[in-house]
Short mmCIF file of C-alpha atoms in Angstrom, two decimals:
data_model
loop_
_atom_site.label_atom_id
_atom_site.label_comp_id
_atom_site.label_asym_id
_atom_site.label_seq_id
_atom_site.Cartn_x
_atom_site.Cartn_y
_atom_site.Cartn_z
CA MET A 112 -31.67 -4.46 -22.83
CA THR A 113 -35.04 -3.80 -21.21
CA PRO A 114 -36.18 -6.48 -18.73
CA ASP A 115 -38.78 -8.91 -20.00
CA ALA A 116 -39.41 -10.63 -16.64
CA ILE A 117 -40.22 -9.68 -13.07
CA MET A 118 -39.74 -11.46 -9.75
CA LEU A 119 -42.34 -10.81 -7.06
CA PHE A 120 -41.10 -11.59 -3.57
CA ALA A 121 -44.00 -13.30 -1.80
CA ALA A 122 -42.38 -16.01 0.32
CA GLY A 123 -41.62 -14.27 3.61
CA LEU A 124 -43.01 -15.20 7.00
CA GLY A 125 -44.42 -11.73 7.63
CA THR A 126 -43.24 -11.73 11.25
CA ARG A 127 -43.82 -7.98 11.65
CA MET A 128 -47.47 -8.50 10.73
CA ARG A 129 -48.25 -11.19 13.29
CA PRO A 130 -50.80 -12.29 14.39
CA LEU A 131 -52.43 -11.56 11.00
CA THR A 132 -49.86 -13.59 9.09
CA GLN A 133 -50.31 -16.68 11.24
CA THR A 134 -53.34 -17.55 9.09
CA CYS A 135 -52.94 -15.28 6.05
CA PRO A 136 -49.71 -14.81 4.04
CA LYS A 137 -48.55 -11.20 3.96
CA PRO A 138 -49.08 -10.78 0.18
CA LEU A 139 -52.78 -11.55 0.71
CA ILE A 140 -53.35 -9.08 3.56
CA PRO A 141 -56.15 -6.80 2.34
CA VAL A 142 -55.54 -3.08 1.91
CA GLY A 143 -58.19 -0.96 0.25
CA GLY A 144 -60.32 -4.07 -0.12
CA ARG A 145 -57.70 -5.92 -2.19
CA ALA A 146 -54.74 -8.17 -1.47
CA LEU A 147 -51.37 -6.44 -1.28
CA ILE A 148 -50.02 -8.51 -4.15
CA ASP A 149 -52.87 -7.34 -6.38
CA HIS A 150 -51.67 -3.76 -6.01
CA ALA A 151 -48.26 -4.92 -7.27
CA LEU A 152 -49.90 -6.71 -10.19
CA ASP A 153 -51.57 -3.42 -11.17
CA HIS A 154 -48.14 -2.05 -12.06
CA ILE A 155 -47.22 -5.12 -14.07
CA ALA A 156 -50.41 -5.21 -16.15
CA PRO A 157 -49.54 -2.28 -18.48
CA LEU A 158 -46.18 -3.88 -19.29
CA THR A 159 -47.75 -6.65 -21.32
CA GLU A 160 -44.41 -8.10 -22.44
CA LEU A 161 -43.38 -9.01 -18.88
CA ARG A 162 -43.29 -12.60 -17.66
CA ALA A 163 -43.99 -12.67 -13.91
CA VAL A 164 -42.77 -15.13 -11.28
CA ALA A 165 -43.66 -15.12 -7.58
CA ASN A 166 -41.84 -17.13 -4.95
CA THR A 167 -43.85 -18.85 -2.21
CA HIS A 168 -43.10 -20.52 1.10
CA HIS A 169 -45.25 -19.43 4.07
CA LEU A 170 -48.87 -20.54 3.53
CA ALA A 171 -47.86 -21.13 -0.06
CA GLU A 172 -51.10 -22.85 -1.07
CA GLN A 173 -53.08 -19.68 -0.38
CA VAL A 174 -50.78 -17.54 -2.52
CA ALA A 175 -50.77 -20.06 -5.37
CA LEU A 176 -54.57 -20.29 -5.30
CA HIS A 177 -54.93 -16.52 -5.30
CA LEU A 178 -52.67 -16.24 -8.36
CA THR A 179 -54.48 -18.96 -10.33
CA GLY A 180 -55.37 -17.57 -13.73
CA SER A 181 -53.19 -14.47 -13.33
CA GLY A 182 -50.39 -15.71 -15.56
CA VAL A 183 -47.90 -15.47 -12.69
CA ALA A 184 -45.63 -18.53 -12.44
CA ILE A 185 -44.84 -19.96 -9.01
CA SER A 186 -41.34 -20.69 -7.70
CA HIS A 187 -42.00 -22.62 -4.50
CA GLU A 188 -39.36 -22.76 -1.77
CA GLU A 189 -39.49 -25.71 0.60
CA VAL A 190 -36.90 -23.87 2.68
CA LEU A 191 -37.00 -20.09 2.84
CA LEU A 192 -34.10 -18.87 0.68
CA GLU A 193 -34.16 -15.10 1.38
CA THR A 194 -34.22 -12.58 -1.46
CA GLY A 195 -31.02 -13.53 -3.23
CA GLY A 196 -31.57 -17.25 -2.93
CA GLY A 197 -35.19 -16.93 -3.97
CA LEU A 198 -34.20 -15.00 -7.06
CA LYS A 199 -31.48 -17.52 -7.87
CA ALA A 200 -33.90 -20.45 -7.53
CA ALA A 201 -36.31 -18.77 -9.96
CA LEU A 202 -33.72 -18.15 -12.69
CA PRO A 203 -34.94 -21.01 -14.91
CA MET A 204 -38.31 -19.22 -15.10
CA LEU A 205 -36.89 -15.71 -15.41
CA GLY A 206 -34.32 -16.14 -18.16
CA ALA A 207 -30.91 -14.57 -18.58
CA GLY A 208 -31.85 -11.09 -17.37
CA PRO A 209 -31.83 -8.32 -16.55
CA VAL A 210 -35.08 -8.57 -14.57
CA PHE A 211 -37.29 -6.40 -12.43
CA THR A 212 -37.82 -7.45 -8.82
CA MET A 213 -40.54 -6.06 -6.59
CA ASN A 214 -41.56 -6.58 -2.99
CA THR A 215 -45.26 -7.19 -2.45
CA ASP A 216 -45.61 -5.21 0.79
CA ALA A 217 -45.56 -1.65 -0.57
CA LEU A 218 -47.99 0.75 -2.21
CA TRP A 219 -47.31 3.45 -4.80
CA ARG A 220 -49.06 6.57 -6.04
CA GLY A 221 -48.13 8.58 -9.10
CA ALA A 222 -45.94 7.15 -11.83
CA ASN A 223 -45.72 3.42 -12.45
CA PRO A 224 -42.56 2.41 -10.53
CA LEU A 225 -41.60 -0.13 -13.17
CA ARG A 226 -41.82 2.51 -15.90
CA VAL A 227 -39.62 4.83 -13.85
CA LEU A 228 -36.99 2.11 -13.58
CA ALA A 229 -37.24 1.13 -17.25
CA ASP A 230 -36.88 4.74 -18.39
CA ALA A 231 -33.73 5.17 -16.27
CA TRP A 232 -32.15 1.83 -17.23
CA ASP A 233 -29.33 2.24 -19.75
CA GLY A 234 -27.37 -0.95 -19.09
CA SER A 235 -24.44 0.84 -17.45
CA ALA A 236 -25.18 -0.53 -13.96
CA GLU A 237 -25.44 -4.03 -12.56
CA ALA A 238 -28.52 -3.00 -10.60
CA LEU A 239 -30.73 0.07 -10.51
CA LEU A 240 -32.63 0.60 -7.25
CA LEU A 241 -35.77 2.72 -6.92
CA LEU A 242 -35.44 5.04 -3.92
CA VAL A 243 -37.38 7.64 -1.95
CA PRO A 244 -36.21 10.27 0.54
CA ALA A 245 -35.92 8.67 3.96
CA ALA A 246 -38.22 9.73 6.78
CA GLY A 247 -35.40 8.99 9.22
CA ARG A 248 -32.30 6.91 8.80
CA GLY A 249 -31.96 5.81 5.19
CA ASP A 250 -30.33 2.95 3.31
CA PHE A 251 -28.20 4.64 0.66
CA SER A 252 -26.47 7.79 -0.52
CA MET A 253 -26.32 8.64 -4.23
CA ASP A 254 -23.67 10.68 -6.01
CA GLU A 255 -24.26 12.96 -9.00
CA ASP A 256 -23.76 10.04 -11.40
CA GLY A 257 -26.34 7.89 -9.62
CA ARG A 258 -23.82 5.57 -7.95
CA LEU A 259 -24.92 4.29 -4.55
CA SER A 260 -23.08 3.81 -1.28
CA ARG A 261 -24.38 2.46 2.02
CA GLY A 262 -26.07 4.75 4.52
CA GLY A 263 -27.60 8.11 3.86
CA PRO A 264 -30.80 9.99 3.08
CA LEU A 265 -32.48 7.53 0.67
CA THR A 266 -34.67 4.49 1.38
CA TYR A 267 -34.94 1.48 -0.91
CA THR A 268 -38.54 0.96 -1.99
CA GLY A 269 -38.34 -2.74 -2.83
CA ALA A 270 -38.28 -2.30 -6.63
CA GLN A 271 -35.24 -2.62 -8.86
CA ILE A 272 -33.77 -3.82 -12.13
CA ILE A 273 -30.89 -6.23 -11.64
CA GLU A 274 -28.47 -8.11 -13.87
CA LEU A 275 -28.32 -11.76 -12.81
CA ALA A 276 -24.66 -12.78 -13.20
CA ARG A 277 -23.68 -12.20 -9.55
CA VAL A 278 -26.89 -13.84 -8.32
CA ARG A 279 -26.35 -16.86 -10.56
CA ASP A 280 -22.70 -17.23 -9.53
CA TYR A 281 -23.16 -16.69 -5.79
CA PRO A 282 -21.93 -19.89 -4.08
CA ALA A 283 -24.73 -20.28 -1.51
CA ALA A 284 -28.32 -21.32 -2.13
CA LYS A 285 -29.67 -19.10 0.66
CA PHE A 286 -28.55 -15.47 0.79
CA SER A 287 -29.80 -11.89 0.85
CA LEU A 288 -29.55 -9.57 -2.12
CA ASN A 289 -27.72 -7.25 0.25
CA VAL A 290 -24.52 -9.26 -0.16
CA VAL A 291 -24.73 -8.93 -3.94
CA TRP A 292 -25.44 -5.21 -3.65
CA ASP A 293 -22.39 -4.81 -1.42
CA GLU A 294 -20.26 -6.38 -4.14
CA MET A 295 -21.75 -3.94 -6.63
CA VAL A 296 -21.09 -0.98 -4.34
CA GLY A 297 -17.44 -2.04 -4.24
CA ALA A 298 -17.38 -2.25 -8.04
CA GLY A 299 -19.15 1.11 -8.45
CA SER A 300 -21.95 -0.58 -10.39
CA LEU A 301 -24.92 -0.15 -8.02
CA ARG A 302 -27.01 2.83 -9.06
CA GLY A 303 -30.28 4.43 -8.08
CA VAL A 304 -33.14 6.59 -9.27
CA VAL A 305 -35.53 8.55 -7.05
CA PHE A 306 -39.23 7.78 -7.42
CA PRO A 307 -41.15 10.96 -8.33
CA GLY A 308 -44.42 9.91 -6.68
CA ARG A 309 -45.46 8.67 -3.26
CA TRP A 310 -44.62 5.32 -1.64
CA ILE A 311 -45.47 3.56 1.61
CA ASP A 312 -44.12 0.40 3.20
CA VAL A 313 -46.89 -1.90 4.45
CA GLY A 314 -44.70 -4.29 6.40
CA THR A 315 -46.24 -3.97 9.86
CA VAL A 316 -49.66 -4.17 11.47
CA GLU A 317 -49.34 -0.52 12.48
CA ALA A 318 -48.79 0.47 8.86
CA LEU A 319 -52.14 -0.89 7.70
CA ALA A 320 -54.16 2.11 8.87
CA ARG A 321 -51.67 4.48 7.24
CA ALA A 322 -51.90 2.43 4.06
CA GLU A 323 -55.67 2.79 3.97
CA GLU A 324 -55.29 6.57 4.31
CA PHE A 325 -52.58 6.52 1.63
CA LEU A 326 -54.92 4.82 -0.86
CA ALA A 327 -57.69 7.22 0.04
CA GLY A 328 -55.41 10.10 -0.90
CA SER A 329 -55.03 11.64 2.55
#
């Protein structure tokens, strides 16, 4: 089953981008003259069947105002719930799954990352993570069948397809998706695909200049 919904993570405090994020939420930090979240929306637009939900918390009013008219539904968190909890809280808007999730602090060049995931999704995994070769220490290793284990030469890009059963059934309201992924690693059901284009994390102030160069093609 191909996902028909996507969760955009837009609720974080953006502590690595302070002082900019003291007055502007990280998803609205401009790169290339546009808000970071707008670059994420560019990848959603061609997939016209997707319903989109964004979670908000820090400076939530600014994010909600920016998304007015975009068709993106808002899942507001009075208390920051982390990635797993935020996804769980948004389930009534997302449906039964599987769903895409995407961080809003990354940029991509080349293939549409959501298309890459959709083309590789065959329903045999509980989650499929989009990865790139690590510049240093990575997050995961991948075997010849695409199964992932912790630690190794691949970095998680912040985009995935995930089945929702473990998220829905997790006993806490606030939790990281990492704990769900660890369960999947143990079950042999966490898999990955390597992104064939270029990707950059824009999670720090120092990364902003590199991101501008990235968009310029240098």
